[in-house]
XYZ file of N, CA and C in Angstrom:
777
model
N 29.350 -92.325 -4.372
C 29.845 -90.983 -4.053
C 30.358 -90.313 -5.323
N 31.179 -91.058 -6.096
C 31.715 -90.501 -7.328
C 30.591 -90.162 -8.306
N 29.554 -91.014 -8.345
C 28.420 -90.769 -9.233
C 27.694 -89.498 -8.861
N 27.518 -89.280 -7.562
C 26.834 -88.081 -7.080
C 27.618 -86.840 -7.439
N 28.972 -86.897 -7.213
C 29.819 -85.745 -7.535
C 29.787 -85.443 -9.027
N 29.774 -86.477 -9.845
C 29.729 -86.285 -11.294
C 28.434 -85.624 -11.718
N 27.341 -86.028 -11.090
C 26.041 -85.446 -11.417
C 26.006 -83.970 -11.061
N 26.573 -83.639 -9.857
C 26.614 -82.243 -9.424
C 27.450 -81.419 -10.383
N 28.585 -81.965 -10.807
C 29.474 -81.259 -11.730
C 28.784 -80.999 -13.060
N 28.030 -82.013 -13.542
C 27.323 -81.873 -14.812
C 26.282 -80.770 -14.747
N 25.534 -80.717 -13.649
C 24.510 -79.681 -13.470
C 25.149 -78.303 -13.443
N 26.273 -78.189 -12.701
C 26.954 -76.902 -12.591
C 27.485 -76.461 -13.946
N 28.055 -77.381 -14.705
C 28.607 -77.044 -16.015
C 27.504 -76.610 -16.974
N 26.369 -77.295 -16.898
C 25.240 -76.950 -17.760
C 24.724 -75.559 -17.447
N 24.612 -75.258 -16.147
C 24.139 -73.940 -15.733
C 25.098 -72.855 -16.177
N 26.406 -73.114 -16.066
C 27.417 -72.137 -16.456
C 27.367 -71.900 -17.950
N 27.202 -72.970 -18.721
C 27.123 -72.833 -20.173
C 25.918 -72.003 -20.570
N 24.796 -72.209 -19.877
C 23.589 -71.442 -20.175
C 23.791 -69.978 -19.868
N 24.496 -69.679 -18.748
C 24.725 -68.291 -18.373
C 25.655 -67.612 -19.359
N 26.580 -68.364 -19.926
C 27.555 -67.770 -20.820
C 27.111 -67.758 -22.267
N 25.951 -68.344 -22.569
C 25.480 -68.405 -23.949
C 25.014 -67.052 -24.441
N 25.202 -66.790 -25.741
C 24.710 -65.560 -26.345
C 23.230 -65.643 -26.664
N 22.644 -66.826 -26.584
C 21.231 -67.003 -26.892
C 20.383 -66.512 -25.738
N 19.361 -65.621 -26.011
C 18.504 -65.151 -24.931
C 17.834 -66.312 -24.225
N 17.837 -66.282 -22.917
C 17.238 -67.359 -22.147
C 15.795 -67.038 -21.796
N 14.900 -68.018 -21.904
C 13.497 -67.767 -21.575
C 13.338 -67.359 -20.120
N 12.396 -66.435 -19.873
C 12.063 -66.090 -18.495
C 10.937 -67.008 -18.035
N 10.340 -66.677 -16.886
C 9.327 -67.551 -16.311
C 8.110 -67.692 -17.215
N 7.860 -66.676 -18.078
C 6.691 -66.737 -18.964
C 6.951 -67.546 -20.210
N 8.230 -67.911 -20.456
C 8.566 -68.661 -21.651
C 9.086 -67.777 -22.759
N 9.039 -66.431 -22.600
C 9.520 -65.520 -23.630
C 11.001 -65.286 -23.462
N 11.725 -65.133 -24.580
C 13.148 -64.844 -24.495
C 13.358 -63.534 -23.758
N 14.436 -63.463 -22.976
C 14.706 -62.292 -22.155
C 14.762 -61.046 -23.020
N 14.044 -60.005 -22.601
C 14.064 -58.732 -23.294
C 13.084 -58.618 -24.436
N 12.477 -59.727 -24.859
C 11.530 -59.686 -25.973
C 10.115 -59.691 -25.412
N 9.541 -58.510 -25.329
C 8.192 -58.366 -24.784
C 7.629 -57.022 -25.245
N 6.366 -56.807 -24.967
C 5.743 -55.531 -25.287
C 5.181 -55.482 -26.700
N 4.756 -54.287 -27.096
C 4.101 -54.088 -28.384
C 5.110 -53.874 -29.506
N 4.796 -54.420 -30.662
C 5.563 -54.185 -31.898
C 4.586 -53.632 -32.927
N 4.887 -52.457 -33.464
C 4.014 -51.827 -34.449
C 4.636 -51.958 -35.830
N 3.909 -52.614 -36.735
C 4.403 -52.889 -38.081
C 3.535 -52.160 -39.106
N 4.150 -51.280 -39.887
C 3.489 -50.650 -41.022
C 3.784 -51.526 -42.240
N 2.729 -52.067 -42.862
C 2.937 -53.047 -43.931
C 2.006 -52.804 -45.106
N 2.517 -53.063 -46.310
C 1.727 -52.947 -47.536
C 0.463 -53.794 -47.424
N -0.638 -53.283 -47.978
C -1.922 -53.961 -47.808
C -1.929 -55.370 -48.381
N -1.091 -55.645 -49.371
C -1.039 -56.990 -49.940
C -0.463 -58.022 -48.974
N 0.122 -57.553 -47.883
C 0.666 -58.452 -46.866
C -0.349 -58.778 -45.763
N -1.539 -58.235 -45.870
C -2.509 -58.303 -44.776
C -2.717 -59.713 -44.238
N -3.141 -60.623 -45.086
C -3.510 -61.967 -44.602
C -2.303 -62.721 -44.045
N -1.194 -62.698 -44.767
C -0.026 -63.459 -44.316
C 0.598 -62.852 -43.065
N 0.670 -61.530 -42.988
C 1.272 -60.913 -41.807
C 0.408 -61.086 -40.562
N -0.896 -61.087 -40.741
C -1.757 -61.338 -39.572
C -1.459 -62.708 -38.980
N -1.279 -63.713 -39.841
C -0.955 -65.052 -39.351
C 0.433 -65.088 -38.736
N 1.387 -64.458 -39.394
C 2.751 -64.422 -38.858
C 2.778 -63.698 -37.522
N 1.988 -62.641 -37.393
C 1.917 -61.924 -36.125
C 1.420 -62.816 -34.996
N 0.392 -63.613 -35.270
C -0.127 -64.539 -34.258
C 0.927 -65.580 -33.887
N 1.628 -66.089 -34.898
C 2.650 -67.100 -34.648
C 3.810 -66.516 -33.833
N 4.180 -65.277 -34.141
C 5.253 -64.621 -33.395
C 4.863 -64.421 -31.939
N 3.644 -63.991 -31.702
C 3.167 -63.809 -30.333
C 3.170 -65.126 -29.563
N 2.810 -66.207 -30.251
C 2.816 -67.520 -29.601
C 4.239 -67.946 -29.255
N 5.192 -67.584 -30.124
C 6.590 -67.945 -29.877
C 7.238 -67.059 -28.831
N 6.667 -65.870 -28.630
C 7.218 -64.915 -27.661
C 6.100 -64.384 -26.767
N 5.689 -65.184 -25.775
C 4.639 -64.727 -24.854
C 5.018 -63.392 -24.230
N 4.038 -62.510 -24.132
C 4.302 -61.178 -23.598
C 4.471 -60.131 -24.675
N 4.446 -60.565 -25.945
C 4.518 -59.614 -27.053
C 3.145 -59.468 -27.699
N 2.945 -58.321 -28.359
C 1.719 -58.096 -29.129
C 2.093 -57.322 -30.382
N 1.723 -57.870 -31.541
C 2.043 -57.226 -32.813
C 0.806 -56.497 -33.330
N 0.970 -55.203 -33.575
C -0.107 -54.366 -34.109
C 0.273 -53.931 -35.521
N -0.664 -54.079 -36.449
C -0.380 -53.757 -37.850
C -1.131 -52.520 -38.314
N -0.493 -51.793 -39.200
C -1.135 -50.715 -39.937
C -0.966 -51.057 -41.414
N -2.041 -51.553 -42.039
C -1.987 -51.956 -43.443
C -2.559 -50.844 -44.311
N -1.832 -50.497 -45.369
C -2.294 -49.478 -46.315
C -1.400 -49.532 -47.543
N -1.631 -48.648 -48.486
C -0.748 -48.544 -49.635
C 0.643 -48.124 -49.168
N 1.667 -48.670 -49.792
C 3.038 -48.410 -49.344
C 3.397 -46.933 -49.374
N 2.945 -46.224 -50.396
C 3.278 -44.802 -50.490
C 2.627 -44.008 -49.361
N 1.410 -44.365 -48.998
C 0.738 -43.694 -47.879
C 1.451 -43.988 -46.569
N 1.876 -45.221 -46.382
C 2.595 -45.590 -45.163
C 3.929 -44.849 -45.076
N 4.645 -44.748 -46.197
C 5.920 -44.035 -46.211
C 5.727 -42.581 -45.796
N 4.657 -41.974 -46.291
C 4.361 -40.583 -45.922
C 4.087 -40.465 -44.430
N 3.315 -41.405 -43.887
C 3.017 -41.381 -42.455
C 4.295 -41.480 -41.628
N 5.208 -42.341 -42.066
C 6.450 -42.557 -41.317
C 7.315 -41.308 -41.320
N 7.500 -40.689 -42.482
C 8.378 -39.510 -42.531
C 7.724 -38.298 -41.862
N 6.417 -38.375 -41.658
C 5.729 -37.308 -40.925
C 5.718 -37.556 -39.419
N 6.339 -38.664 -38.990
C 6.517 -38.884 -37.565
C 5.621 -39.903 -36.912
N 4.864 -40.667 -37.690
C 4.009 -41.692 -37.082
C 4.878 -42.726 -36.380
N 4.581 -43.060 -35.122
C 5.409 -44.025 -34.387
C 5.223 -45.439 -34.910
N 6.318 -46.076 -35.273
C 6.276 -47.453 -35.777
C 7.636 -48.087 -35.569
N 7.663 -49.406 -35.510
C 8.904 -50.154 -35.323
C 9.469 -50.687 -36.637
N 8.571 -51.083 -37.549
C 8.982 -51.780 -38.766
C 8.179 -51.264 -39.949
N 8.833 -51.179 -41.113
C 8.138 -50.844 -42.359
C 8.402 -51.942 -43.361
N 7.318 -52.542 -43.877
C 7.403 -53.555 -44.932
C 6.681 -52.995 -46.144
N 7.427 -52.695 -47.195
C 6.878 -52.030 -48.378
C 6.718 -53.009 -49.531
N 5.888 -52.612 -50.508
C 5.656 -53.457 -51.671
C 6.550 -53.081 -52.839
N 7.500 -52.178 -52.615
C 8.439 -51.833 -53.691
C 9.644 -51.112 -53.101
N 10.815 -51.241 -53.732
C 11.992 -50.496 -53.297
C 11.802 -48.992 -53.411
N 11.006 -48.543 -54.379
C 10.805 -47.104 -54.571
C 10.133 -46.466 -53.365
N 9.103 -47.125 -52.823
C 8.440 -46.557 -51.651
C 9.321 -46.682 -50.409
N 10.116 -47.737 -50.330
C 11.064 -47.853 -49.221
C 12.098 -46.729 -49.285
N 12.504 -46.363 -50.489
C 13.517 -45.326 -50.667
C 13.044 -43.987 -50.095
N 11.752 -43.753 -50.138
C 11.203 -42.535 -49.547
C 11.571 -42.446 -48.064
N 11.501 -43.581 -47.408
C 11.790 -43.630 -45.967
C 13.294 -43.584 -45.698
N 14.073 -44.326 -46.476
C 15.520 -44.334 -46.246
C 16.136 -42.977 -46.596
N 15.637 -42.339 -47.655
C 16.157 -41.025 -48.029
C 15.868 -39.977 -46.963
N 14.764 -40.177 -46.238
C 14.410 -39.242 -45.165
C 15.183 -39.521 -43.879
N 15.998 -40.578 -43.884
C 16.783 -40.917 -42.701
C 15.989 -41.576 -41.598
N 14.864 -42.190 -41.969
C 13.996 -42.796 -40.957
C 14.159 -44.302 -40.825
N 15.126 -44.877 -41.521
C 15.386 -46.312 -41.412
C 16.640 -46.550 -40.591
N 16.616 -47.618 -39.827
C 17.801 -48.020 -39.067
C 18.422 -49.205 -39.797
N 19.508 -48.969 -40.497
C 20.130 -50.050 -41.245
C 19.639 -50.104 -42.679
N 19.984 -51.189 -43.349
C 19.671 -51.367 -44.769
C 18.457 -52.281 -44.935
N 17.469 -51.875 -45.729
C 16.299 -52.733 -45.960
C 16.695 -54.061 -46.603
N 15.948 -55.105 -46.272
C 16.172 -56.443 -46.812
C 14.950 -56.896 -47.583
N 15.151 -57.382 -48.804
C 14.039 -57.934 -49.581
C 13.718 -59.322 -49.026
N 12.475 -59.528 -48.609
C 12.128 -60.814 -47.984
C 11.170 -61.649 -48.830
N 10.440 -61.014 -49.772
C 9.593 -61.754 -50.708
C 9.461 -60.954 -52.003
N 8.894 -61.609 -53.009
C 8.531 -60.954 -54.265
C 7.063 -61.255 -54.551
N 6.449 -60.414 -55.406
C 5.044 -60.620 -55.748
C 4.825 -60.289 -57.221
N 3.809 -60.899 -57.813
C 3.585 -60.782 -59.250
C 2.119 -60.475 -59.533
N 1.890 -59.703 -60.599
C 0.534 -59.306 -60.952
C -0.246 -60.409 -61.654
N -1.563 -60.374 -61.466
C -2.503 -61.172 -62.241
C -3.693 -60.264 -62.565
N -4.561 -60.737 -63.440
C -5.801 -60.012 -63.727
C -6.900 -60.619 -62.855
N -7.462 -59.819 -61.966
C -8.563 -60.287 -61.128
C -9.876 -60.099 -61.883
N -10.670 -61.144 -61.935
C -11.984 -61.104 -62.579
C -12.994 -61.784 -61.654
N -14.289 -61.492 -61.816
C -15.294 -62.199 -61.014
C -15.210 -63.704 -61.250
N -15.714 -64.473 -60.303
C -15.692 -65.931 -60.425
C -16.284 -66.374 -61.760
N -15.644 -67.371 -62.345
C -16.036 -67.980 -63.627
C -15.742 -67.062 -64.814
N -15.113 -65.913 -64.563
C -14.628 -65.038 -65.639
C -15.707 -64.764 -66.687
N -16.803 -64.105 -66.317
C -17.938 -63.931 -67.238
C -17.612 -63.177 -68.525
N -16.589 -62.314 -68.501
C -16.239 -61.555 -69.709
C -15.193 -62.276 -70.566
N -14.765 -63.443 -70.134
C -13.831 -64.227 -70.930
C -12.471 -63.576 -71.106
N -11.967 -62.935 -70.067
C -10.664 -62.273 -70.140
C -9.554 -63.322 -70.116
N -8.650 -63.242 -71.078
C -7.535 -64.194 -71.131
C -6.169 -63.522 -71.072
N -6.128 -62.212 -71.260
C -4.858 -61.498 -71.236
C -5.074 -60.005 -71.212
N -3.976 -59.248 -71.221
C -4.064 -57.796 -71.119
C -4.809 -57.171 -72.288
N -4.654 -57.720 -73.488
C -5.321 -57.145 -74.655
C -6.842 -57.149 -74.498
N -7.361 -58.136 -73.782
C -8.813 -58.214 -73.582
C -9.350 -57.073 -72.738
N -8.484 -56.420 -71.979
C -8.927 -55.332 -71.112
C -9.325 -54.089 -71.899
N -9.017 -54.075 -73.191
C -9.377 -52.931 -74.030
C -10.696 -53.154 -74.772
N -11.360 -54.267 -74.533
C -12.627 -54.533 -75.198
C -13.643 -53.432 -74.889
N -14.442 -53.021 -75.871
C -15.448 -51.980 -75.643
C -16.399 -52.359 -74.507
N -16.602 -51.406 -73.615
C -17.546 -51.617 -72.519
C -16.989 -52.336 -71.315
N -15.764 -52.868 -71.409
C -15.180 -53.588 -70.279
C -14.558 -52.591 -69.298
N -14.994 -52.648 -68.058
C -14.544 -51.690 -67.039
C -13.375 -52.280 -66.242
N -12.295 -51.498 -66.137
C -11.066 -51.967 -65.499
C -10.666 -51.018 -64.367
N -10.192 -51.602 -63.268
C -9.630 -50.834 -62.157
C -8.127 -51.053 -62.112
N -7.379 -49.984 -61.929
C -5.940 -50.052 -61.735
C -5.576 -49.313 -60.452
N -4.390 -49.580 -59.960
C -3.843 -48.767 -58.881
C -3.208 -47.530 -59.509
N -3.193 -46.427 -58.752
C -2.514 -45.217 -59.210
C -1.027 -45.510 -59.389
N -0.379 -44.800 -60.309
C 1.007 -45.116 -60.650
C 1.980 -44.911 -59.499
N 1.662 -44.024 -58.544
C 2.584 -43.809 -57.427
C 2.522 -44.932 -56.396
N 1.540 -45.814 -56.554
C 1.397 -46.981 -55.683
C 2.137 -48.152 -56.350
N 2.826 -48.997 -55.577
C 3.595 -50.089 -56.189
C 2.828 -50.938 -57.189
N 1.574 -51.298 -56.888
C 0.825 -52.127 -57.838
C 0.509 -51.350 -59.111
N 0.375 -50.034 -58.997
C 0.134 -49.213 -60.171
C 1.373 -49.075 -61.038
N 2.521 -48.905 -60.389
C 3.785 -48.823 -61.126
C 4.065 -50.136 -61.843
N 3.779 -51.257 -61.167
C 3.974 -52.568 -61.789
C 3.012 -52.772 -62.955
N 1.771 -52.313 -62.792
C 0.789 -52.447 -63.865
C 1.230 -51.671 -65.102
N 1.774 -50.480 -64.899
C 2.244 -49.679 -66.036
C 3.366 -50.408 -66.788
N 4.293 -51.005 -66.036
C 5.376 -51.763 -66.670
C 4.826 -52.920 -67.495
N 3.868 -53.634 -66.931
C 3.309 -54.795 -67.625
C 2.532 -54.370 -68.870
N 1.745 -53.324 -68.750
C 0.967 -52.838 -69.896
C 1.885 -52.313 -70.995
N 2.943 -51.616 -70.590
C 3.908 -51.127 -71.571
C 4.595 -52.298 -72.282
N 4.931 -53.332 -71.523
C 5.582 -54.503 -72.111
C 4.684 -55.199 -73.125
N 3.371 -55.129 -72.872
C 2.411 -55.759 -73.777
C 1.979 -54.831 -74.901
N 2.371 -53.559 -74.820
C 1.939 -52.586 -75.826
C 0.461 -52.291 -75.747
N -0.110 -52.397 -74.543
C -1.547 -52.198 -74.347
C -1.800 -50.831 -73.725
N -2.725 -50.098 -74.279
C -3.135 -48.805 -73.735
C -4.606 -48.897 -73.360
N -4.916 -48.604 -72.120
C -6.315 -48.656 -71.703
C -6.618 -47.506 -70.754
N -7.885 -47.200 -70.646
C -8.328 -46.137 -69.752
C -9.146 -46.758 -68.626
N -8.592 -46.838 -67.414
C -9.350 -47.440 -66.307
C -10.495 -46.532 -65.869
N -11.496 -47.139 -65.276
C -12.611 -46.333 -64.762
C -12.316 -45.809 -63.369
N -11.271 -46.354 -62.741
C -10.877 -45.890 -61.416
C -9.400 -46.164 -61.184
N -8.765 -45.280 -60.429
C -7.372 -45.465 -60.008
C -7.356 -45.500 -58.484
N -6.987 -46.647 -57.928
C -7.060 -46.851 -56.483
C -5.708 -46.570 -55.821
N -5.761 -46.210 -54.548
C -4.558 -45.863 -53.797
C -3.904 -47.061 -53.123
N -4.539 -48.215 -53.208
C -3.940 -49.452 -52.711
C -4.558 -50.630 -53.445
N -3.843 -51.737 -53.458
C -4.264 -52.876 -54.258
C -5.571 -53.483 -53.754
N -5.817 -53.431 -52.454
C -7.059 -53.992 -51.935
C -8.269 -53.214 -52.441
N -8.072 -51.910 -52.693
C -9.160 -51.110 -53.232
C -9.536 -51.548 -54.630
N -8.520 -51.834 -55.465
C -8.784 -52.320 -56.819
C -9.472 -53.676 -56.789
N -9.005 -54.548 -55.903
C -9.619 -55.869 -55.777
C -11.072 -55.759 -55.324
N -11.334 -54.857 -54.399
C -12.691 -54.693 -53.877
C -13.674 -54.292 -54.972
N -13.211 -53.505 -55.933
C -14.085 -53.101 -57.036
C -14.554 -54.324 -57.833
N -13.669 -55.303 -57.976
C -14.050 -56.544 -58.675
C -15.021 -57.347 -57.818
N -14.716 -57.460 -56.547
C -15.563 -58.244 -55.646
C -16.986 -57.688 -55.579
N -17.099 -56.365 -55.663
C -18.418 -55.726 -55.583
C -19.127 -55.669 -56.937
N -18.456 -56.089 -57.994
C -19.058 -56.061 -59.316
C -19.062 -54.686 -59.956
N -18.262 -53.773 -59.409
C -18.217 -52.411 -59.954
C -17.329 -52.323 -61.189
N -16.419 -53.268 -61.345
C -15.588 -53.347 -62.549
C -15.542 -54.811 -63.001
N -15.102 -54.993 -64.250
C -15.027 -56.340 -64.814
C -13.669 -56.992 -64.595
N -12.664 -56.182 -64.294
C -11.317 -56.713 -64.112
C -10.458 -55.671 -63.406
N -9.367 -56.148 -62.804
C -8.402 -55.258 -62.160
C -7.046 -55.934 -62.170
N -5.999 -55.129 -62.225
C -4.650 -55.675 -62.104
C -4.243 -55.598 -60.638
N -4.063 -56.759 -60.039
C -3.709 -56.856 -58.622
C -2.619 -57.920 -58.481
N -2.190 -58.159 -57.254
C -1.174 -59.174 -57.027
C -1.782 -60.574 -56.970
N -0.985 -61.530 -57.330
C -1.390 -62.936 -57.253
C -1.860 -63.288 -55.835
N -1.163 -62.760 -54.831
C -1.519 -63.056 -53.438
C -2.914 -62.559 -53.092
N -3.337 -61.448 -53.710
C -4.651 -60.884 -53.403
C -5.776 -61.745 -53.958
N -5.607 -62.229 -55.187
C -6.653 -63.095 -55.741
C -6.683 -64.433 -55.008
N -5.530 -64.892 -54.546
C -5.494 -66.148 -53.805
C -6.227 -66.005 -52.476
N -6.056 -64.837 -51.827
C -6.729 -64.601 -50.544
C -8.235 -64.433 -50.724
N -8.654 -63.994 -51.914
C -10.082 -63.759 -52.176
C -10.630 -64.790 -53.160
N -10.107 -66.009 -53.101
C -10.443 -67.041 -54.089
C -11.928 -67.403 -54.116
N -12.656 -67.116 -53.047
C -14.091 -67.414 -53.038
C -14.880 -66.429 -53.889
N -14.288 -65.265 -54.167
C -15.005 -64.206 -54.864
C -14.460 -63.882 -56.248
N -13.178 -64.152 -56.472
C -12.562 -63.765 -57.746
C -11.675 -64.884 -58.265
N -11.359 -64.792 -59.550
C -10.364 -65.659 -60.165
C -9.181 -64.802 -60.595
N -8.003 -65.394 -60.617
C -6.810 -64.699 -61.055
C -6.355 -65.234 -62.401
N -6.250 -64.360 -63.384
C -5.826 -64.744 -64.729
C -4.351 -64.380 -64.885
N -3.517 -65.378 -65.091
C -2.090 -65.140 -65.286
C -1.847 -64.572 -66.682
N -0.810 -63.752 -66.819
C -0.440 -63.245 -68.138
C 1.078 -63.101 -68.196
N 1.690 -63.378 -69.330
C 3.151 -63.469 -69.406
C 3.882 -62.163 -69.107
N 3.278 -61.038 -69.434
C 3.960 -59.749 -69.236
C 4.178 -59.411 -67.763
N 3.504 -60.134 -66.879
C 3.697 -59.872 -65.442
C 5.119 -60.177 -65.010
N 5.812 -61.021 -65.770
C 7.204 -61.343 -65.450
C 8.112 -60.132 -65.609
N 7.644 -59.116 -66.339
C 8.423 -57.886 -66.524
C 8.199 -56.899 -65.392
N 7.319 -57.243 -64.467
C 6.940 -56.277 -63.430
C 6.792 -56.936 -62.064
N 7.741 -57.782 -61.710
C 7.713 -58.438 -60.396
C 8.219 -57.457 -59.333
N 7.477 -57.341 -58.258
C 7.833 -56.392 -57.205
C 8.629 -57.055 -56.083
N 9.751 -56.437 -55.723
C 10.487 -56.822 -54.523
C 9.831 -56.165 -53.314
N 9.766 -56.893 -52.208
C 9.199 -56.363 -50.966
C 10.321 -56.213 -49.923
N 10.775 -54.981 -49.666
C 11.800 -54.782 -48.643
C 11.187 -54.491 -47.272
N 11.920 -54.836 -46.240
C 11.482 -54.575 -44.867
C 12.654 -54.015 -44.091
N 12.363 -53.143 -43.120
C 13.451 -52.513 -42.365
C 12.983 -52.126 -40.964
N 13.933 -52.143 -40.042
C 13.706 -51.596 -38.702
C 13.761 -50.086 -38.819
N 12.833 -49.395 -38.180
C 12.776 -47.942 -38.291
C 13.607 -47.252 -37.209
N 14.137 -46.117 -37.570
C 14.895 -45.305 -36.622
C 13.958 -44.880 -35.488
N 14.488 -44.868 -34.274
C 13.699 -44.504 -33.091
C 12.502 -45.434 -32.886
N 12.665 -46.692 -33.264
C 11.600 -47.675 -33.036
C 11.277 -47.742 -31.545
N 10.007 -47.635 -31.164
C 9.634 -47.675 -29.748
C 10.044 -48.962 -29.037
N 10.095 -50.087 -29.758
C 10.445 -51.364 -29.148
C 11.446 -52.078 -30.058
N 12.668 -51.562 -30.077
C 13.681 -52.054 -31.017
C 13.996 -53.531 -30.820
N 14.100 -53.978 -29.589
C 14.482 -55.367 -29.327
C 13.445 -56.346 -29.872
N 12.185 -56.115 -29.544
C 11.131 -56.999 -30.024
C 10.941 -56.859 -31.536
N 11.131 -55.644 -32.052
C 11.001 -55.431 -33.490
C 12.070 -56.213 -34.248
N 13.298 -56.214 -33.745
C 14.361 -56.983 -34.389
C 14.047 -58.476 -34.332
N 13.447 -58.906 -33.236
C 13.055 -60.313 -33.127
C 12.000 -60.656 -34.175
N 11.081 -59.719 -34.444
C 10.069 -59.960 -35.473
C 10.722 -60.047 -36.850
N 11.680 -59.155 -37.127
C 12.403 -59.217 -38.404
C 13.137 -60.551 -38.553
N 13.742 -60.999 -37.471
C 14.426 -62.290 -37.501
C 13.432 -63.425 -37.753
N 12.252 -63.302 -37.165
C 11.237 -64.342 -37.323
C 10.776 -64.462 -38.776
N 10.775 -63.343 -39.509
C 10.381 -63.379 -40.914
C 11.276 -64.294 -41.743
N 12.494 -64.543 -41.250
C 13.441 -65.381 -41.979
C 13.380 -66.844 -41.564
N 12.480 -67.184 -40.650
C 12.381 -68.561 -40.180
C 11.532 -69.405 -41.124
N 11.665 -70.712 -41.000
C 10.895 -71.631 -41.821
C 9.391 -71.447 -41.705
N 8.840 -71.348 -40.480
C 7.388 -71.180 -40.353
C 6.869 -69.920 -41.037
N 7.594 -68.805 -40.897
C 7.149 -67.562 -41.534
C 7.228 -67.674 -43.052
N 8.304 -68.259 -43.546
C 8.448 -68.430 -44.998
C 7.358 -69.343 -45.546
N 6.958 -70.323 -44.753
C 5.893 -71.231 -45.191
C 4.566 -70.487 -45.334
N 4.271 -69.595 -44.398
C 3.054 -68.795 -44.466
C 3.058 -67.912 -45.702
N 4.181 -67.243 -45.945
C 4.306 -66.344 -47.100
C 4.208 -67.122 -48.420
N 4.845 -68.278 -48.466
C 4.788 -69.096 -49.669
C 3.384 -69.597 -49.951
N 2.686 -70.009 -48.906
C 1.321 -70.500 -49.066
C 0.382 -69.382 -49.539
N 0.730 -68.150 -49.209
C -0.102 -67.003 -49.626
C 0.133 -66.614 -51.076
N 1.193 -67.175 -51.686
C 1.464 -66.878 -53.083
C 2.678 -66.016 -53.329
N 3.361 -65.616 -52.255
C 4.578 -64.827 -52.425
C 5.716 -65.716 -52.929
N 6.656 -65.104 -53.626
C 7.820 -65.813 -54.132
C 9.035 -65.502 -53.272
N 9.963 -66.439 -53.216
C 11.197 -66.221 -52.454
C 12.022 -65.141 -53.156
N 12.772 -64.330 -52.393
C 13.573 -63.276 -53.012
C 14.728 -63.830 -53.846
């Protein structure tokens, strides 16, 4: 009799503790209470591969959610946001482009830097032009792609080139880093300054040449919940997920550096 009463008491105490806990309790679907629906993330194009994986992992951890991404150059995304494009989260490739959004009053709270990224020289596989550093990009006849200076990868490239004392004339200025990388993949240029993560994601098509001046132009990547986010609860859960071990492992494997 005493054993039975003790068991009943234990069950009741456990149930009461669960009801009083601040931790969201899973519903019948397995998703934490209140975390469901669509989450729209505007993210720098260099985050494409890693965020797609993180999005799938987040959905698996929170059944009933769906993460939709809009990948583009950070400056273009910032413009879309301040012009009223509906989104829950903005992940930028530089503090400068994030500032465009915060200055417009479209951020909820203070942006947090969650990763860093560094430039490399992207060249076709086996490096046919023998590029070893920034100075080689000025060789006669060598065609180079850069990002435009208002784009984070372009601003970083300018810092690195200035640090090296190198002046070059690119054959194209792209509005996002994936555009510069694509020029190398298609054989339209001999080299491009892109992020380490981009060459790692395209390792079957290009090689990444490290150069010391890239240390002068490391980009911080801030992320923030947006004001009037359509799904604030689930969006905050996604931001929290970015700080978990599994998400950090995905970002690290992609070549991003810890903040």
